[in-house]
PDB file of C-alpha atoms in Angstrom:
ATOM      1  CA  MET A 157      14.753  41.579 -22.608  1.00 39.00           C
ATOM      2  CA  ASP A 158      12.757  40.892 -25.789  1.00 41.00           C
ATOM      3  CA  GLY A 159      11.123  37.685 -24.572  1.00 42.00           C
ATOM      4  CA  GLN A 160      12.870  35.480 -27.145  1.00 42.00           C
ATOM      5  CA  ARG A 161      16.386  35.489 -25.780  1.00 43.00           C
ATOM      6  CA  GLY A 162      17.484  32.781 -23.461  1.00 48.00           C
ATOM      7  CA  GLY A 163      19.732  33.303 -20.469  1.00 51.00           C
ATOM      8  CA  GLY A 164      17.612  35.687 -18.457  1.00 52.00           C
ATOM      9  CA  GLY A 165      17.236  33.011 -15.832  1.00 51.00           C
ATOM     10  CA  PRO A 166      14.193  32.074 -13.850  1.00 49.00           C
ATOM     11  CA  GLU A 167      14.844  34.532 -11.042  1.00 44.00           C
ATOM     12  CA  GLU A 168      14.623  37.360 -13.585  1.00 46.00           C
ATOM     13  CA  GLY A 169      11.507  35.951 -15.314  1.00 57.00           C
ATOM     14  CA  GLY A 170      13.524  35.388 -18.514  1.00 89.00           C
ATOM     15  CA  LEU A 171      13.370  32.432 -20.758  1.00 94.00           C
ATOM     16  CA  LEU A 172      15.663  29.406 -20.245  1.00 95.00           C
ATOM     17  CA  ASP A 173      17.238  27.634 -23.158  1.00 93.00           C
ATOM     18  CA  ILE A 174      17.119  23.884 -23.322  1.00 95.00           C
ATOM     19  CA  ALA A 175      20.636  23.458 -21.940  1.00 95.00           C
ATOM     20  CA  GLU A 176      19.708  25.518 -18.855  1.00 96.00           C
ATOM     21  CA  VAL A 177      16.597  23.426 -18.317  1.00 97.00           C
ATOM     22  CA  ALA A 178      18.577  20.207 -18.730  1.00 97.00           C
ATOM     23  CA  ARG A 179      21.293  21.453 -16.329  1.00 97.00           C
ATOM     24  CA  SER A 180      18.730  22.594 -13.751  1.00 96.00           C
ATOM     25  CA  THR A 181      16.634  19.395 -13.857  1.00 96.00           C
ATOM     26  CA  GLY A 182      19.124  16.698 -14.644  1.00 96.00           C
ATOM     27  CA  VAL A 183      16.962  15.695 -17.622  1.00 97.00           C
ATOM     28  CA  ALA A 184      18.805  15.279 -20.943  1.00 97.00           C
ATOM     29  CA  PRO A 185      17.866  17.639 -23.783  1.00 96.00           C
ATOM     30  CA  SER A 186      16.769  14.642 -25.845  1.00 96.00           C
ATOM     31  CA  ALA A 187      14.273  13.651 -23.081  1.00 97.00           C
ATOM     32  CA  LEU A 188      12.997  17.283 -22.997  1.00 96.00           C
ATOM     33  CA  ARG A 189      12.428  17.151 -26.750  1.00 95.00           C
ATOM     34  CA  TYR A 190      10.630  13.822 -26.292  1.00 96.00           C
ATOM     35  CA  TYR A 191       8.428  15.283 -23.505  1.00 96.00           C
ATOM     36  CA  GLU A 192       7.643  18.077 -25.927  1.00 95.00           C
ATOM     37  CA  ARG A 193       6.542  15.617 -28.657  1.00 94.00           C
ATOM     38  CA  LEU A 194       4.289  13.958 -26.118  1.00 94.00           C
ATOM     39  CA  GLY A 195       2.774  17.334 -25.124  1.00 93.00           C
ATOM     40  CA  LEU A 196       4.132  17.186 -21.574  1.00 95.00           C
ATOM     41  CA  VAL A 197       6.187  20.389 -21.884  1.00 96.00           C
ATOM     42  CA  GLU A 198       5.797  23.325 -24.217  1.00 94.00           C
ATOM     43  CA  PRO A 199       8.591  25.503 -25.472  1.00 93.00           C
ATOM     44  CA  ALA A 200       8.178  29.259 -25.397  1.00 93.00           C
ATOM     45  CA  GLY A 201      10.040  29.623 -28.686  1.00 91.00           C
ATOM     46  CA  ARG A 202      13.540  29.515 -30.059  1.00 88.00           C
ATOM     47  CA  HIS A 203      16.712  31.499 -29.689  1.00 86.00           C
ATOM     48  CA  GLY A 204      18.636  30.645 -32.799  1.00 84.00           C
ATOM     49  CA  LEU A 205      18.371  26.902 -33.106  1.00 82.00           C
ATOM     50  CA  ARG A 206      17.830  26.308 -29.409  1.00 88.00           C
ATOM     51  CA  ARG A 207      14.477  25.856 -27.802  1.00 91.00           C
ATOM     52  CA  THR A 208      13.583  28.222 -25.001  1.00 95.00           C
ATOM     53  CA  TYR A 209      11.188  27.579 -22.131  1.00 97.00           C
ATOM     54  CA  ARG A 210       9.428  29.698 -19.526  1.00 96.00           C
ATOM     55  CA  PRO A 211      10.792  29.199 -16.010  1.00 96.00           C
ATOM     56  CA  GLU A 212       7.607  27.291 -15.020  1.00 96.00           C
ATOM     57  CA  VAL A 213       8.849  24.393 -17.125  1.00 97.00           C
ATOM     58  CA  LEU A 214      11.143  23.522 -14.211  1.00 97.00           C
ATOM     59  CA  ASP A 215       8.079  22.680 -12.134  1.00 96.00           C
ATOM     60  CA  ARG A 216       6.585  20.638 -14.970  1.00 96.00           C
ATOM     61  CA  VAL A 217       9.798  18.623 -15.458  1.00 97.00           C
ATOM     62  CA  ALA A 218      10.014  18.072 -11.693  1.00 97.00           C
ATOM     63  CA  LEU A 219       6.420  16.727 -11.871  1.00 95.00           C
ATOM     64  CA  ILE A 220       7.420  14.382 -14.674  1.00 96.00           C
ATOM     65  CA  VAL A 221      10.529  13.195 -12.816  1.00 96.00           C
ATOM     66  CA  GLY A 222       8.564  12.651  -9.608  1.00 94.00           C
ATOM     67  CA  ALA A 223       5.748  10.861 -11.385  1.00 93.00           C
ATOM     68  CA  ARG A 224       8.170   8.532 -13.147  1.00 94.00           C
ATOM     69  CA  ALA A 225       9.891   7.746  -9.828  1.00 92.00           C
ATOM     70  CA  THR A 226       6.464   6.864  -8.445  1.00 89.00           C
ATOM     71  CA  GLY A 227       5.790   4.443 -11.243  1.00 89.00           C
ATOM     72  CA  PHE A 228       3.761   6.478 -13.698  1.00 93.00           C
ATOM     73  CA  SER A 229       4.422   5.870 -17.360  1.00 94.00           C
ATOM     74  CA  LEU A 230       4.716   8.888 -19.598  1.00 95.00           C
ATOM     75  CA  ALA A 231       1.419   7.838 -21.290  1.00 93.00           C
ATOM     76  CA  GLU A 232      -0.271   7.651 -17.867  1.00 92.00           C
ATOM     77  CA  LEU A 233       1.111  11.046 -16.940  1.00 93.00           C
ATOM     78  CA  SER A 234      -0.136  12.527 -20.243  1.00 92.00           C
ATOM     79  CA  ASP A 235      -3.606  11.148 -19.512  1.00 92.00           C
ATOM     80  CA  LEU A 236      -3.480  12.500 -15.962  1.00 91.00           C
ATOM     81  CA  LEU A 237      -2.582  15.961 -17.041  1.00 90.00           C
ATOM     82  CA  ALA A 238      -5.536  15.970 -19.448  1.00 91.00           C
ATOM     83  CA  ALA A 239      -7.972  14.458 -16.963  1.00 92.00           C
ATOM     84  CA  SER A 240     -10.844  16.221 -15.244  1.00 94.00           C
ATOM     85  CA  PRO A 241     -10.468  16.672 -11.500  1.00 93.00           C
ATOM     86  CA  GLY A 242     -12.788  13.731 -10.842  1.00 92.00           C
ATOM     87  CA  GLU A 243     -10.951  11.490 -13.293  1.00 94.00           C
ATOM     88  CA  LEU A 244      -7.628  12.562 -11.825  1.00 92.00           C
ATOM     89  CA  ARG A 245      -8.627  11.641  -8.316  1.00 94.00           C
ATOM     90  CA  ALA A 246      -9.923   8.202  -9.431  1.00 94.00           C
ATOM     91  CA  ARG A 247      -6.727   7.488 -11.336  1.00 91.00           C
ATOM     92  CA  LEU A 248      -4.578   8.632  -8.506  1.00 92.00           C
ATOM     93  CA  ALA A 249      -6.523   6.410  -6.075  1.00 94.00           C
ATOM     94  CA  GLY A 250      -5.835   3.478  -8.449  1.00 92.00           C
ATOM     95  CA  LYS A 251      -2.138   4.356  -8.418  1.00 92.00           C
ATOM     96  CA  VAL A 252      -2.199   4.405  -4.571  1.00 94.00           C
ATOM     97  CA  ASP A 253      -3.679   0.835  -4.658  1.00 95.00           C
ATOM     98  CA  GLU A 254      -0.979  -0.252  -7.114  1.00 93.00           C
ATOM     99  CA  ILE A 255       1.757   1.226  -4.910  1.00 93.00           C
ATOM    100  CA  ASP A 256       0.323  -0.550  -1.847  1.00 96.00           C
ATOM    101  CA  ARG A 257       0.404  -3.875  -3.787  1.00 94.00           C
ATOM    102  CA  ARG A 258       4.012  -3.218  -4.774  1.00 93.00           C
ATOM    103  CA  ILE A 259       4.959  -2.370  -1.162  1.00 95.00           C
ATOM    104  CA  GLU A 260       3.463  -5.653   0.002  1.00 94.00           C
ATOM    105  CA  GLU A 261       5.364  -7.539  -2.749  1.00 92.00           C
ATOM    106  CA  MET A 262       8.568  -5.917  -1.709  1.00 94.00           C
ATOM    107  CA  ARG A 263       7.965  -6.730   1.987  1.00 95.00           C
ATOM    108  CA  THR A 264       7.421 -10.378   0.961  1.00 91.00           C
ATOM    109  CA  ALA A 265      10.596 -10.323  -1.119  1.00 91.00           C
ATOM    110  CA  ARG A 266      12.469  -8.795   1.794  1.00 94.00           C
ATOM    111  CA  ALA A 267      11.262 -11.562   4.099  1.00 92.00           C
ATOM    112  CA  ARG A 268      12.406 -14.226   1.568  1.00 91.00           C
ATOM    113  CA  ILE A 269      15.827 -12.637   1.301  1.00 92.00           C
ATOM    114  CA  GLY A 270      16.040 -12.228   5.100  1.00 93.00           C
ATOM    115  CA  HIS A 271      15.277 -15.944   5.483  1.00 92.00           C
ATOM    116  CA  ALA A 272      17.892 -16.774   2.828  1.00 92.00           C
ATOM    117  CA  LEU A 273      20.470 -14.848   4.763  1.00 93.00           C
ATOM    118  CA  THR A 274      19.948 -16.939   7.911  1.00 94.00           C
ATOM    119  CA  CYS A 275      18.988 -20.295   6.424  1.00 93.00           C
ATOM    120  CA  ARG A 276      21.128 -23.273   7.511  1.00 94.00           C
ATOM    121  CA  HIS A 277      20.316 -25.608   4.645  1.00 94.00           C
ATOM    122  CA  PRO A 278      23.220 -26.413   2.241  1.00 94.00           C
ATOM    123  CA  THR A 279      21.451 -24.651  -0.612  1.00 92.00           C
ATOM    124  CA  LEU A 280      18.333 -22.493  -0.713  1.00 90.00           C
ATOM    125  CA  LEU A 281      16.542 -25.040  -2.845  1.00 92.00           C
ATOM    126  CA  ASP A 282      17.048 -27.610  -0.041  1.00 93.00           C
ATOM    127  CA  CYS A 283      15.120 -25.343   2.264  1.00 93.00           C
ATOM    128  CA  PRO A 284      11.394 -26.113   2.427  1.00 92.00           C
ATOM    129  CA  THR A 285      10.538 -22.675   3.679  1.00 90.00           C
ATOM    130  CA  PHE A 286      12.406 -20.966   0.806  1.00 90.00           C
ATOM    131  CA  ARG A 287      10.915 -23.362  -1.747  1.00 90.00           C
ATOM    132  CA  ALA A 288       7.400 -22.608  -0.380  1.00 88.00           C
ATOM    133  CA  GLY A 289       8.131 -18.913  -0.806  1.00 86.00           C
ATOM    134  CA  LEU A 290       9.196 -19.530  -4.393  1.00 86.00           C
ATOM    135  CA  ARG A 291       6.005 -21.455  -5.105  1.00 87.00           C
ATOM    136  CA  GLU A 292       4.007 -18.415  -3.923  1.00 85.00           C
ATOM    137  CA  LEU A 293       5.406 -16.672  -7.030  1.00 85.00           C
ATOM    138  CA  LEU A 294       3.761 -19.244  -9.335  1.00 86.00           C
ATOM    139  CA  PRO A 295       0.106 -19.111 -10.331  1.00 82.00           C
ATOM    140  CA  GLU A 296      -2.127 -21.545  -8.593  1.00 73.00           C
ATOM    141  CA  VAL A 297      -2.754 -24.465 -10.930  1.00 61.00           C
ATOM    142  CA  SER A 298      -4.012 -27.170  -8.637  1.00 55.00           C
ATOM    143  CA  GLY A 299      -6.768 -25.057  -7.095  1.00 60.00           C
ATOM    144  CA  GLU A 300      -5.005 -25.225  -3.777  1.00 59.00           C
ATOM    145  CA  PRO A 301      -3.018 -22.170  -2.644  1.00 57.00           C
ATOM    146  CA  ALA A 302       0.707 -22.559  -2.271  1.00 53.00           C
ATOM    147  CA  PRO A 303       2.008 -22.658   1.290  1.00 54.00           C
ATOM    148  CA  ARG A 304       2.703 -19.086   2.585  1.00 59.00           C
ATOM    149  CA  LEU A 305       6.108 -17.991   3.721  1.00 54.00           C
ATOM    150  CA  PRO A 306       5.964 -17.187   7.461  1.00 54.00           C
ATOM    151  CA  GLY A 307       6.644 -13.624   8.504  1.00 51.00           C
TER     152      GLY A 307
END
């Protein structure tokens, strides 16, 4: 293989063309080209008009997909990939804190919905417990905290 032809496949150490990467990762070719513009992936070259990539790009794309599913923006991911090990750990610790906050918000939302499923009031807005939970979503303007939803 001359190193520029696609189709060798990752198991043979050959280059993958953009369609193969898209098929293997579930990421559209347009997204791969966008990741390339952002510097998140790097093509190995071209075979005709098609971009080719080294097999390691599959791991890089998996990292991007996983990071996006975790809530990282592409800009955050780009910064992370360029960060020093110390910066990386600090930023990851911040993301863990953010995820913990989101988990708590989702638990609260789940409790509200669970209450709504069993509430016996004619409408949810007739329910003082549900209304109190809704007020928790608003910023405190009176200086007094809104009543907390039990559970």
